[in-house]
Amino acid sequence: MKLRCYKNSDIKKGTRVLVRVDANVPIKNGRVVPEGDFGRIKQSLPEIQNLLKHGAQVTLMTHLGDPGGRMIKDLSVAPIARYYGRLLGMKVKIGGNGPVTMLENLRFNAGEEKNDPRFARELARHGDVFVNNAFAVCHREHASVSAITKLLPSFAGELLVREVTELSRSPKQPLVLVMGGVKLSTKLPLLERLLPQAQAALIGGGLAVTFLAATQKSLQLAGGEVSAAERRSAIQIMECFGNKLLLPKDFVVRSSLRKIQVITANELHGRQTILDIGPAAMRRFSSVLDQAKSVIWNGPMGVVEDRVARRGTVELARAIGRIKSARTVIGGGDTISFLERQKLIDGFSFVSTGGGAMLAFLGGESMPGIKPLVIK
Ligand code: ADP
Ligand code: MG
């Protein structure tokens, strides 16, 4: 898959370039929570700097959170503009007139998520050309990703090109998938597409609970019930690929008396909160990973927001860091921000900026943001 990139003749001094970035990052007390090296904003900087070198006039646009088509003051992108300003060493303002300016949160307008051509026309007024550098939203049919490409000459930014190139490489065998986190439905396409060629899928996190709940028990996710639809998805996957799924043999749980315990899968019941995979599961997963030549990982093994539930994810990242000569790919907002804080992200061959987008791309789903940029 080859993407259309701009050439020197496309961008000259004064060309107005509208750039879709993914700067949907946590904000606290009106400030961007400092990002690590793999932060979405930091990774989007080289493209902007390159455009500035060409003499372009850059307008950045992103969504932030989920305001649902209404203006919500706390979700203004003003702190993001200030953060870009600091990193680029210049003033960046919403609607300012410097070399880099920013548009307000795209999702303040209901047209964004409806892929409304009228909203896309409003956006298009800010540029002569459009550059998409936001892989993380390319699986969404939104105005700033999809409809806009019908109105302006459109190009892929370097971050998008890198994601597509890296994620298109066919995995060497044996391939081991590692899946955790929640919402099996979002991970289904990837599992269905890659399980036929994978040696195994190591299942942890809320996903393991979903699989166990589907067949045997009424188990609770930390966030509540496993829905009927999720159960059906789990059964469907187990029917086709049951022999390749590796579920944890033990878990860390919080009992109804708030005691933290390690128990076997057989001892699980509905009144416990399942927090993490246990040490036996960890050892088993590590030994499978030792044989792998490719690893694709999405989703934490436990409720990593909770101090007592971090071990599984940390140990797994260490195990993956130790495998020799394997290509290891990781993606997912929660997984990456956690491993970055733990200083464990350097052990991976490729860190994707996409969570849902990586799952969709690897799952062979249609990518409304990428399709219009493919050179046929
Ligand atoms: P990513 O953002 O990396 O794609 P997900 O969004 O799928 O990952 O999942 C991350 C979430 O999964 C975390 O908030 C974590 O608390 C949750 N999680 C992990 N293990 C469990 C569990 N056993 N029960 C409920 N939630 C879990
Ligand atoms: Mg997530």
mmCIF file of C-alpha atoms and ligand atoms in Angstrom:
data_model
loop_
_atom_site.group_PDB
_atom_site.id
_atom_site.type_symbol
_atom_site.label_atom_id
_atom_site.label_comp_id
_atom_site.label_asym_id
_atom_site.label_seq_id
_atom_site.Cartn_x
_atom_site.Cartn_y
_atom_site.Cartn_z
ATOM 1 C CA MET A 1 0.000 0.000 0.000
ATOM 2 C CA LYS A 2 1.573 3.261 -1.128
ATOM 3 C CA LEU A 3 0.304 6.584 0.158
ATOM 4 C CA ARG A 4 0.313 9.943 -1.596
ATOM 5 C CA CYS A 5 2.878 12.278 -0.040
ATOM 6 C CA TYR A 6 3.432 15.936 -0.911
ATOM 7 C CA LYS A 7 6.341 17.020 -3.061
ATOM 8 C CA ASN A 8 8.184 20.318 -3.131
ATOM 9 C CA SER A 9 5.896 21.488 -5.922
ATOM 10 C CA ASP A 10 2.813 20.928 -3.724
ATOM 11 C CA ILE A 11 3.969 23.112 -0.862
ATOM 12 C CA LYS A 12 5.688 26.432 -1.419
ATOM 13 C CA LYS A 13 6.199 29.551 0.596
ATOM 14 C CA GLY A 14 2.831 30.717 1.888
ATOM 15 C CA THR A 15 0.892 27.525 1.030
ATOM 16 C CA ARG A 16 -1.772 27.101 3.684
ATOM 17 C CA VAL A 17 -1.614 23.538 4.985
ATOM 18 C CA LEU A 18 -4.400 22.109 7.091
ATOM 19 C CA VAL A 19 -2.946 19.291 9.205
ATOM 20 C CA ARG A 20 -5.064 16.711 11.039
ATOM 21 C CA VAL A 21 -3.116 15.648 14.109
ATOM 22 C CA ASP A 22 -4.125 13.363 16.930
ATOM 23 C CA ALA A 23 -3.509 15.501 19.987
ATOM 24 C CA ASN A 24 -6.224 13.901 22.072
ATOM 25 C CA VAL A 25 -4.134 13.797 25.259
ATOM 26 C CA PRO A 26 -5.041 14.079 28.946
ATOM 27 C CA ILE A 27 -5.417 17.647 30.256
ATOM 28 C CA LYS A 28 -5.198 18.465 33.964
ATOM 29 C CA ASN A 29 -5.820 21.910 35.476
ATOM 30 C CA GLY A 30 -5.687 23.512 32.047
ATOM 31 C CA ARG A 31 -2.366 21.927 31.107
ATOM 32 C CA VAL A 32 -1.265 19.013 28.964
ATOM 33 C CA VAL A 33 -0.114 16.186 31.225
ATOM 34 C CA PRO A 34 3.565 15.871 30.188
ATOM 35 C CA GLU A 35 3.900 13.181 27.575
ATOM 36 C CA GLY A 36 6.751 10.736 27.227
ATOM 37 C CA ASP A 37 8.849 10.228 24.114
ATOM 38 C CA PHE A 38 6.064 8.284 22.433
ATOM 39 C CA GLY A 39 3.499 10.980 23.144
ATOM 40 C CA ARG A 40 1.129 11.702 20.323
ATOM 41 C CA ILE A 41 1.929 15.406 20.221
ATOM 42 C CA LYS A 42 5.686 14.918 20.217
ATOM 43 C CA GLN A 43 5.481 12.382 17.412
ATOM 44 C CA SER A 44 3.552 14.877 15.288
ATOM 45 C CA LEU A 45 6.237 17.586 15.537
ATOM 46 C CA PRO A 46 8.703 16.572 12.761
ATOM 47 C CA GLU A 47 5.967 16.865 10.134
ATOM 48 C CA ILE A 48 5.047 20.371 11.283
ATOM 49 C CA GLN A 49 8.691 21.414 11.356
ATOM 50 C CA ASN A 50 9.186 20.065 7.859
ATOM 51 C CA LEU A 51 6.170 21.988 6.577
ATOM 52 C CA LEU A 52 7.493 25.166 8.186
ATOM 53 C CA LYS A 53 10.826 24.592 6.437
ATOM 54 C CA HIS A 54 8.914 24.592 3.145
ATOM 55 C CA GLY A 55 7.530 28.018 4.151
ATOM 56 C CA ALA A 56 4.025 26.695 4.762
ATOM 57 C CA GLN A 57 1.378 28.370 6.864
ATOM 58 C CA VAL A 58 0.198 25.537 9.137
ATOM 59 C CA THR A 59 -3.245 25.137 10.694
ATOM 60 C CA LEU A 60 -3.506 22.224 13.115
ATOM 61 C CA MET A 61 -6.763 20.481 13.952
ATOM 62 C CA THR A 62 -7.595 17.745 16.444
ATOM 63 C CA HIS A 63 -10.442 16.476 18.563
ATOM 64 C CA LEU A 64 -10.184 16.343 22.342
ATOM 65 C CA GLY A 65 -12.322 14.033 24.470
ATOM 66 C CA ASP A 66 -15.945 13.500 23.702
ATOM 67 C CA PRO A 67 -17.939 16.750 23.879
ATOM 68 C CA GLY A 68 -20.692 15.200 21.704
ATOM 69 C CA GLY A 69 -21.079 18.061 19.246
ATOM 70 C CA ARG A 70 -21.394 20.796 21.866
ATOM 71 C CA MET A 71 -18.943 23.389 23.045
ATOM 72 C CA ILE A 72 -17.616 22.397 26.487
ATOM 73 C CA LYS A 73 -15.202 24.898 27.945
ATOM 74 C CA ASP A 74 -13.015 22.310 29.697
ATOM 75 C CA LEU A 75 -12.456 20.534 26.401
ATOM 76 C CA SER A 76 -11.071 23.558 24.568
ATOM 77 C CA VAL A 77 -7.810 22.757 22.761
ATOM 78 C CA ALA A 78 -6.214 25.981 24.089
ATOM 79 C CA PRO A 79 -3.870 24.038 26.425
ATOM 80 C CA ILE A 80 -2.818 21.896 23.465
ATOM 81 C CA ALA A 81 -2.087 24.986 21.368
ATOM 82 C CA ARG A 82 0.074 26.348 24.206
ATOM 83 C CA TYR A 83 1.897 23.008 24.483
ATOM 84 C CA TYR A 84 2.603 22.947 20.731
ATOM 85 C CA GLY A 85 3.820 26.525 21.090
ATOM 86 C CA ARG A 86 6.254 25.518 23.789
ATOM 87 C CA LEU A 87 7.600 22.549 21.832
ATOM 88 C CA LEU A 88 7.907 24.505 18.578
ATOM 89 C CA GLY A 89 9.338 27.625 20.242
ATOM 90 C CA MET A 90 6.678 30.001 18.912
ATOM 91 C CA LYS A 91 3.210 31.293 19.787
ATOM 92 C CA VAL A 92 0.470 28.888 18.704
ATOM 93 C CA LYS A 93 -3.075 30.132 19.217
ATOM 94 C CA ILE A 94 -6.588 29.208 18.262
ATOM 95 C CA GLY A 95 -7.369 31.362 15.233
ATOM 96 C CA GLY A 96 -4.154 33.363 15.645
ATOM 97 C CA ASN A 97 -2.058 34.542 12.712
ATOM 98 C CA GLY A 98 1.424 33.118 13.282
ATOM 99 C CA PRO A 99 3.041 30.460 11.073
ATOM 100 C CA VAL A 100 1.246 27.785 13.153
ATOM 101 C CA THR A 101 -2.335 28.203 14.343
ATOM 102 C CA MET A 102 -4.953 25.837 15.613
ATOM 103 C CA LEU A 103 -8.663 25.193 15.155
ATOM 104 C CA GLU A 104 -10.903 24.634 18.179
ATOM 105 C CA ASN A 105 -11.864 21.067 19.213
ATOM 106 C CA LEU A 106 -13.329 19.441 16.093
ATOM 107 C CA ARG A 107 -15.946 17.567 18.102
ATOM 108 C CA PHE A 108 -17.526 20.810 19.332
ATOM 109 C CA ASN A 109 -19.277 20.626 15.960
ATOM 110 C CA ALA A 110 -21.702 17.730 15.512
ATOM 111 C CA GLY A 111 -20.725 17.666 11.829
ATOM 112 C CA GLU A 112 -17.312 16.183 12.641
ATOM 113 C CA GLU A 113 -18.518 12.758 13.741
ATOM 114 C CA LYS A 114 -21.257 12.735 11.070
ATOM 115 C CA ASN A 115 -18.717 13.239 8.296
ATOM 116 C CA ASP A 116 -20.851 16.229 7.305
ATOM 117 C CA PRO A 117 -19.676 17.781 4.005
ATOM 118 C CA ARG A 118 -20.825 21.210 5.185
ATOM 119 C CA PHE A 119 -18.545 21.053 8.210
ATOM 120 C CA ALA A 120 -15.744 19.726 5.978
ATOM 121 C CA ARG A 121 -16.225 22.814 3.749
ATOM 122 C CA GLU A 122 -15.828 25.035 6.803
ATOM 123 C CA LEU A 123 -12.590 23.245 7.639
ATOM 124 C CA ALA A 124 -11.358 23.362 4.045
ATOM 125 C CA ARG A 125 -11.480 27.173 4.097
ATOM 126 C CA HIS A 126 -8.393 27.074 6.337
ATOM 127 C CA GLY A 127 -6.109 25.339 3.847
ATOM 128 C CA ASP A 128 -4.951 25.061 0.252
ATOM 129 C CA VAL A 129 -3.943 21.451 0.895
ATOM 130 C CA PHE A 130 -4.697 18.844 3.550
ATOM 131 C CA VAL A 131 -2.202 16.600 5.342
ATOM 132 C CA ASN A 132 -3.427 13.697 7.462
ATOM 133 C CA ASN A 133 -0.926 12.830 10.165
ATOM 134 C CA ALA A 134 -3.389 11.261 12.599
ATOM 135 C CA PHE A 135 -3.247 7.485 12.165
ATOM 136 C CA ALA A 136 -5.153 7.010 15.434
ATOM 137 C CA VAL A 137 -8.395 8.349 13.914
ATOM 138 C CA CYS A 138 -8.081 6.881 10.412
ATOM 139 C CA HIS A 139 -10.577 4.109 11.175
ATOM 140 C CA ARG A 140 -13.250 6.756 11.714
ATOM 141 C CA GLU A 141 -15.471 8.204 9.031
ATOM 142 C CA HIS A 142 -15.218 11.772 10.314
ATOM 143 C CA ALA A 143 -15.235 15.106 8.496
ATOM 144 C CA SER A 144 -11.626 16.035 9.338
ATOM 145 C CA VAL A 145 -10.356 12.637 8.171
ATOM 146 C CA SER A 146 -12.690 11.578 5.375
ATOM 147 C CA ALA A 147 -15.000 14.282 3.916
ATOM 148 C CA ILE A 148 -12.176 16.830 3.851
ATOM 149 C CA THR A 149 -10.217 14.727 1.325
ATOM 150 C CA LYS A 150 -12.940 15.373 -1.273
ATOM 151 C CA LEU A 151 -12.384 19.118 -1.008
ATOM 152 C CA LEU A 152 -8.612 19.677 -0.886
ATOM 153 C CA PRO A 153 -5.563 18.044 -2.474
ATOM 154 C CA SER A 154 -4.792 15.512 0.262
ATOM 155 C CA PHE A 155 -1.576 13.898 1.416
ATOM 156 C CA ALA A 156 -0.321 11.492 4.059
ATOM 157 C CA GLY A 157 2.018 12.889 6.710
ATOM 158 C CA GLU A 158 5.189 11.061 7.654
ATOM 159 C CA LEU A 159 3.732 9.623 10.863
ATOM 160 C CA LEU A 160 0.846 8.101 8.925
ATOM 161 C CA VAL A 161 3.217 6.698 6.292
ATOM 162 C CA ARG A 162 5.387 5.140 8.994
ATOM 163 C CA GLU A 163 2.398 3.480 10.689
ATOM 164 C CA VAL A 164 1.086 2.036 7.440
ATOM 165 C CA THR A 165 4.546 0.808 6.369
ATOM 166 C CA GLU A 166 5.318 -0.821 9.729
ATOM 167 C CA LEU A 167 1.907 -2.389 10.215
ATOM 168 C CA SER A 168 1.836 -3.722 6.634
ATOM 169 C CA ARG A 169 4.965 -5.850 7.097
ATOM 170 C CA SER A 170 3.970 -9.478 7.125
ATOM 171 C CA PRO A 171 4.841 -11.075 10.446
ATOM 172 C CA LYS A 172 7.542 -13.750 10.625
ATOM 173 C CA GLN A 173 6.481 -17.084 12.104
ATOM 174 C CA PRO A 174 5.868 -18.017 14.812
ATOM 175 C CA LEU A 175 3.559 -15.069 15.477
ATOM 176 C CA VAL A 176 2.177 -14.682 19.010
ATOM 177 C CA LEU A 177 -0.683 -12.304 19.754
ATOM 178 C CA VAL A 178 -1.062 -10.764 23.191
ATOM 179 C CA MET A 179 -4.496 -9.345 23.911
ATOM 180 C CA GLY A 180 -5.724 -7.704 27.081
ATOM 181 C CA GLY A 181 -7.771 -4.682 28.040
ATOM 182 C CA VAL A 182 -11.514 -4.591 27.585
ATOM 183 C CA LYS A 183 -14.142 -4.717 24.843
ATOM 184 C CA LEU A 184 -13.579 -7.845 22.841
ATOM 185 C CA SER A 185 -15.744 -6.420 20.053
ATOM 186 C CA THR A 186 -12.982 -3.919 19.124
ATOM 187 C CA LYS A 187 -10.359 -6.688 19.018
ATOM 188 C CA LEU A 188 -12.463 -9.184 17.101
ATOM 189 C CA PRO A 189 -11.379 -8.246 13.547
ATOM 190 C CA LEU A 190 -7.696 -8.539 14.484
ATOM 191 C CA LEU A 191 -8.194 -11.902 16.167
ATOM 192 C CA GLU A 192 -10.234 -13.247 13.263
ATOM 193 C CA ARG A 193 -7.706 -12.117 10.676
ATOM 194 C CA LEU A 194 -4.469 -12.995 12.472
ATOM 195 C CA LEU A 195 -5.383 -16.088 14.468
ATOM 196 C CA PRO A 196 -5.299 -18.366 11.391
ATOM 197 C CA GLN A 197 -1.586 -17.591 10.956
ATOM 198 C CA ALA A 198 -0.714 -17.085 14.635
ATOM 199 C CA GLN A 199 0.766 -19.783 16.804
ATOM 200 C CA ALA A 200 -1.120 -18.605 19.877
ATOM 201 C CA ALA A 201 -3.027 -15.727 21.418
ATOM 202 C CA LEU A 202 -2.216 -14.977 25.056
ATOM 203 C CA ILE A 203 -5.355 -13.547 26.610
ATOM 204 C CA GLY A 204 -5.312 -11.383 29.729
ATOM 205 C CA GLY A 205 -7.074 -8.379 31.246
ATOM 206 C CA GLY A 206 -10.813 -7.958 30.977
ATOM 207 C CA LEU A 207 -10.685 -10.062 27.812
ATOM 208 C CA ALA A 208 -9.737 -13.157 29.810
ATOM 209 C CA VAL A 209 -12.719 -12.515 32.083
ATOM 210 C CA THR A 210 -14.943 -12.208 29.018
ATOM 211 C CA PHE A 211 -13.758 -15.551 27.638
ATOM 212 C CA LEU A 212 -14.190 -17.316 30.970
ATOM 213 C CA ALA A 213 -17.592 -15.734 31.557
ATOM 214 C CA ALA A 214 -18.747 -16.826 28.111
ATOM 215 C CA THR A 215 -18.606 -20.511 28.863
ATOM 216 C CA GLN A 216 -18.569 -21.232 32.536
ATOM 217 C CA LYS A 217 -19.281 -18.618 35.104
ATOM 218 C CA SER A 218 -21.019 -15.428 35.953
ATOM 219 C CA LEU A 219 -17.890 -13.375 36.453
ATOM 220 C CA GLN A 220 -17.684 -9.633 36.955
ATOM 221 C CA LEU A 221 -15.421 -7.228 35.116
ATOM 222 C CA ALA A 222 -13.968 -4.463 37.293
ATOM 223 C CA GLY A 223 -16.328 -2.153 35.386
ATOM 224 C CA GLY A 224 -19.443 -4.397 35.577
ATOM 225 C CA GLU A 225 -21.161 -7.225 33.724
ATOM 226 C CA VAL A 226 -19.871 -8.924 30.606
ATOM 227 C CA SER A 227 -22.534 -8.115 28.019
ATOM 228 C CA ALA A 228 -24.377 -10.800 26.072
ATOM 229 C CA ALA A 229 -22.884 -9.520 22.820
ATOM 230 C CA GLU A 230 -19.352 -9.806 24.225
ATOM 231 C CA ARG A 231 -20.085 -13.353 25.366
ATOM 232 C CA ARG A 232 -21.303 -14.274 21.896
ATOM 233 C CA SER A 233 -18.128 -12.852 20.327
ATOM 234 C CA ALA A 234 -16.016 -14.862 22.743
ATOM 235 C CA ILE A 235 -17.868 -18.076 21.923
ATOM 236 C CA GLN A 236 -17.500 -17.421 18.210
ATOM 237 C CA ILE A 237 -13.714 -17.014 18.551
ATOM 238 C CA MET A 238 -13.409 -20.067 20.790
ATOM 239 C CA GLU A 239 -15.347 -22.232 18.341
ATOM 240 C CA CYS A 240 -12.989 -21.358 15.497
ATOM 241 C CA PHE A 241 -9.657 -20.997 17.274
ATOM 242 C CA GLY A 242 -10.103 -22.520 20.726
ATOM 243 C CA ASN A 243 -6.866 -24.495 20.505
ATOM 244 C CA LYS A 244 -4.827 -21.331 19.944
ATOM 245 C CA LEU A 245 -6.249 -19.294 22.823
ATOM 246 C CA LEU A 246 -4.241 -19.356 26.008
ATOM 247 C CA LEU A 247 -6.268 -18.229 29.005
ATOM 248 C CA PRO A 248 -4.631 -17.529 32.377
ATOM 249 C CA LYS A 249 -4.580 -20.409 34.834
ATOM 250 C CA ASP A 250 -4.508 -18.030 37.801
ATOM 251 C CA PHE A 251 -5.555 -14.499 38.710
ATOM 252 C CA VAL A 252 -5.031 -11.742 41.239
ATOM 253 C CA VAL A 253 -8.424 -10.871 42.726
ATOM 254 C CA ARG A 254 -9.903 -8.614 45.365
ATOM 255 C CA SER A 255 -12.310 -10.621 47.495
ATOM 256 C CA SER A 256 -15.596 -9.320 48.845
ATOM 257 C CA LEU A 257 -13.697 -8.613 52.091
ATOM 258 C CA ARG A 258 -11.280 -6.464 50.068
ATOM 259 C CA LYS A 259 -8.454 -8.939 50.495
ATOM 260 C CA ILE A 260 -5.983 -9.264 47.590
ATOM 261 C CA GLN A 261 -5.366 -12.927 46.699
ATOM 262 C CA VAL A 262 -3.918 -15.122 43.976
ATOM 263 C CA ILE A 263 -6.336 -17.879 43.048
ATOM 264 C CA THR A 264 -6.685 -20.444 40.269
ATOM 265 C CA ALA A 265 -9.173 -19.966 37.436
ATOM 266 C CA ASN A 266 -11.340 -22.753 38.936
ATOM 267 C CA GLU A 267 -11.734 -20.822 42.162
ATOM 268 C CA LEU A 268 -13.131 -17.702 40.509
ATOM 269 C CA HIS A 269 -16.648 -16.599 41.377
ATOM 270 C CA GLY A 270 -18.871 -13.614 40.783
ATOM 271 C CA ARG A 271 -18.261 -11.746 44.035
ATOM 272 C CA GLN A 272 -14.560 -11.161 43.396
ATOM 273 C CA THR A 273 -13.072 -8.382 41.351
ATOM 274 C CA ILE A 274 -10.559 -9.804 38.905
ATOM 275 C CA LEU A 275 -7.605 -7.462 38.866
ATOM 276 C CA ASP A 276 -4.662 -9.079 37.089
ATOM 277 C CA ILE A 277 -3.248 -12.329 35.718
ATOM 278 C CA GLY A 278 -1.408 -14.471 38.267
ATOM 279 C CA PRO A 279 2.223 -15.660 38.457
ATOM 280 C CA ALA A 280 1.584 -19.101 36.902
ATOM 281 C CA ALA A 281 -0.107 -17.457 33.901
ATOM 282 C CA MET A 282 2.844 -15.113 33.646
ATOM 283 C CA ARG A 283 5.341 -17.969 33.487
ATOM 284 C CA ARG A 284 3.290 -19.794 30.881
ATOM 285 C CA PHE A 285 2.935 -16.672 28.726
ATOM 286 C CA SER A 286 6.675 -15.952 28.955
ATOM 287 C CA SER A 287 7.621 -19.430 27.809
ATOM 288 C CA VAL A 288 5.369 -19.147 24.735
ATOM 289 C CA LEU A 289 6.805 -15.700 23.987
ATOM 290 C CA ASP A 290 10.341 -17.076 24.144
ATOM 291 C CA GLN A 291 9.667 -19.022 20.931
ATOM 292 C CA ALA A 292 8.121 -16.114 19.026
ATOM 293 C CA LYS A 293 9.619 -14.337 16.029
ATOM 294 C CA SER A 294 6.777 -11.777 15.928
ATOM 295 C CA VAL A 295 4.648 -10.397 18.717
ATOM 296 C CA ILE A 296 1.638 -8.106 18.429
ATOM 297 C CA TRP A 297 0.337 -6.735 21.708
ATOM 298 C CA ASN A 298 -2.711 -4.654 22.550
ATOM 299 C CA GLY A 299 -4.333 -4.096 25.939
ATOM 300 C CA PRO A 300 -3.009 -4.357 29.519
ATOM 301 C CA MET A 301 -3.132 -7.662 31.416
ATOM 302 C CA GLY A 302 -4.755 -6.077 34.459
ATOM 303 C CA VAL A 303 -6.493 -3.004 35.856
ATOM 304 C CA VAL A 304 -3.207 -1.089 35.746
ATOM 305 C CA GLU A 305 -4.783 2.049 37.210
ATOM 306 C CA ASP A 306 -4.732 0.070 40.477
ATOM 307 C CA ARG A 307 -1.296 -0.330 42.072
ATOM 308 C CA VAL A 308 -1.894 -3.977 43.032
ATOM 309 C CA ALA A 309 -2.780 -4.955 39.444
ATOM 310 C CA ARG A 310 0.303 -3.869 37.529
ATOM 311 C CA ARG A 311 2.535 -6.868 37.880
ATOM 312 C CA GLY A 312 1.207 -8.959 34.972
ATOM 313 C CA THR A 313 1.603 -6.162 32.434
ATOM 314 C CA VAL A 314 5.018 -5.148 33.755
ATOM 315 C CA GLU A 315 6.358 -8.720 33.740
ATOM 316 C CA LEU A 316 4.991 -9.360 30.291
ATOM 317 C CA ALA A 317 6.678 -6.234 28.913
ATOM 318 C CA ARG A 318 9.941 -7.396 30.492
ATOM 319 C CA ALA A 319 9.526 -10.874 28.986
ATOM 320 C CA ILE A 320 8.947 -9.367 25.549
ATOM 321 C CA GLY A 321 11.957 -7.077 25.975
ATOM 322 C CA ARG A 322 14.086 -10.187 26.588
ATOM 323 C CA ILE A 323 13.100 -12.147 23.474
ATOM 324 C CA LYS A 324 15.940 -12.139 21.004
ATOM 325 C CA SER A 325 15.497 -11.395 17.318
ATOM 326 C CA ALA A 326 11.724 -11.038 17.378
ATOM 327 C CA ARG A 327 9.851 -8.111 15.884
ATOM 328 C CA THR A 328 7.541 -6.784 18.563
ATOM 329 C CA VAL A 329 4.693 -4.390 17.836
ATOM 330 C CA ILE A 330 2.573 -2.710 20.472
ATOM 331 C CA GLY A 331 -0.395 -0.362 20.278
ATOM 332 C CA GLY A 332 -3.225 0.968 22.430
ATOM 333 C CA GLY A 333 -3.579 4.211 24.351
ATOM 334 C CA ASP A 334 -3.801 2.690 27.827
ATOM 335 C CA THR A 335 -1.148 0.050 27.219
ATOM 336 C CA ILE A 336 1.415 2.505 25.900
ATOM 337 C CA SER A 337 0.894 5.291 28.392
ATOM 338 C CA PHE A 338 1.239 2.760 31.203
ATOM 339 C CA LEU A 339 4.395 1.103 29.846
ATOM 340 C CA GLU A 340 5.907 4.469 29.101
ATOM 341 C CA ARG A 341 5.414 5.564 32.702
ATOM 342 C CA GLN A 342 7.038 2.275 33.771
ATOM 343 C CA LYS A 343 9.943 2.969 31.379
ATOM 344 C CA LEU A 344 9.349 -0.320 29.596
ATOM 345 C CA ILE A 345 8.437 0.879 26.130
ATOM 346 C CA ASP A 346 11.967 0.943 24.683
ATOM 347 C CA GLY A 347 12.059 -2.846 24.467
ATOM 348 C CA PHE A 348 9.591 -2.871 21.530
ATOM 349 C CA SER A 349 10.439 -2.788 17.822
ATOM 350 C CA PHE A 350 7.481 -0.605 16.884
ATOM 351 C CA VAL A 351 5.124 1.447 19.035
ATOM 352 C CA SER A 352 1.942 2.364 17.183
ATOM 353 C CA THR A 353 0.114 5.628 17.951
ATOM 354 C CA GLY A 354 -3.151 3.863 17.172
ATOM 355 C CA GLY A 355 -5.294 1.846 19.547
ATOM 356 C CA GLY A 356 -8.572 1.223 17.759
ATOM 357 C CA ALA A 357 -6.910 2.238 14.489
ATOM 358 C CA MET A 358 -4.147 -0.343 14.856
ATOM 359 C CA LEU A 359 -6.699 -3.049 15.644
ATOM 360 C CA ALA A 360 -8.812 -2.049 12.658
ATOM 361 C CA PHE A 361 -5.847 -1.806 10.284
ATOM 362 C CA LEU A 362 -4.374 -5.164 11.297
ATOM 363 C CA GLY A 363 -7.883 -6.603 11.245
ATOM 364 C CA GLY A 364 -8.201 -5.599 7.581
ATOM 365 C CA GLU A 365 -11.101 -3.251 8.251
ATOM 366 C CA SER A 366 -11.751 -0.387 5.856
ATOM 367 C CA MET A 367 -9.876 2.761 6.865
ATOM 368 C CA PRO A 368 -11.840 5.844 5.726
ATOM 369 C CA GLY A 369 -8.890 8.137 6.487
ATOM 370 C CA ILE A 370 -6.344 6.114 4.538
ATOM 371 C CA LYS A 371 -8.344 4.930 1.546
ATOM 372 C CA PRO A 372 -8.477 8.325 -0.205
ATOM 373 C CA LEU A 373 -4.687 8.709 0.151
ATOM 374 C CA VAL A 374 -3.717 5.399 -1.430
ATOM 375 C CA ILE A 375 -1.981 5.619 -4.810
ATOM 376 C CA LYS A 376 -3.650 3.076 -7.051
HETATM 377 P P1 ADP B 1 -5.754 0.078 25.031
HETATM 378 O O1 ADP B 1 -6.205 1.478 25.329
HETATM 379 O O2 ADP B 1 -4.323 -0.127 25.300
HETATM 380 O O3 ADP B 1 -6.196 -0.375 23.646
HETATM 381 P P2 ADP B 1 -8.079 -1.037 26.321
HETATM 382 O O4 ADP B 1 -8.719 0.304 26.220
HETATM 383 O O5 ADP B 1 -8.647 -2.144 25.542
HETATM 384 O O6 ADP B 1 -6.509 -0.924 26.049
HETATM 385 O O7 ADP B 1 -8.105 -1.539 27.854
HETATM 386 C C1 ADP B 1 -7.565 -0.782 28.886
HETATM 387 C C2 ADP B 1 -8.387 -0.956 30.108
HETATM 388 O O8 ADP B 1 -8.572 -2.323 30.402
HETATM 389 C C3 ADP B 1 -7.751 -0.354 31.339
HETATM 390 O O9 ADP B 1 -8.485 0.780 31.721
HETATM 391 C C4 ADP B 1 -7.836 -1.477 32.382
HETATM 392 O O10 ADP B 1 -8.305 -1.030 33.635
HETATM 393 C C5 ADP B 1 -8.849 -2.411 31.764
HETATM 394 N N1 ADP B 1 -8.706 -3.763 32.312
HETATM 395 C C6 ADP B 1 -7.620 -4.551 32.328
HETATM 396 N N2 ADP B 1 -7.863 -5.698 33.000
HETATM 397 C C7 ADP B 1 -9.150 -5.643 33.430
HETATM 398 C C8 ADP B 1 -10.000 -6.492 34.189
HETATM 399 N N3 ADP B 1 -9.580 -7.665 34.665
HETATM 400 N N4 ADP B 1 -11.263 -6.081 34.426
HETATM 401 C C9 ADP B 1 -11.692 -4.912 33.961
HETATM 402 N N5 ADP B 1 -10.957 -4.056 33.262
HETATM 403 C C10 ADP B 1 -9.691 -4.408 32.984
HETATM 404 MG MG MG B 2 -8.115 2.284 25.798
#
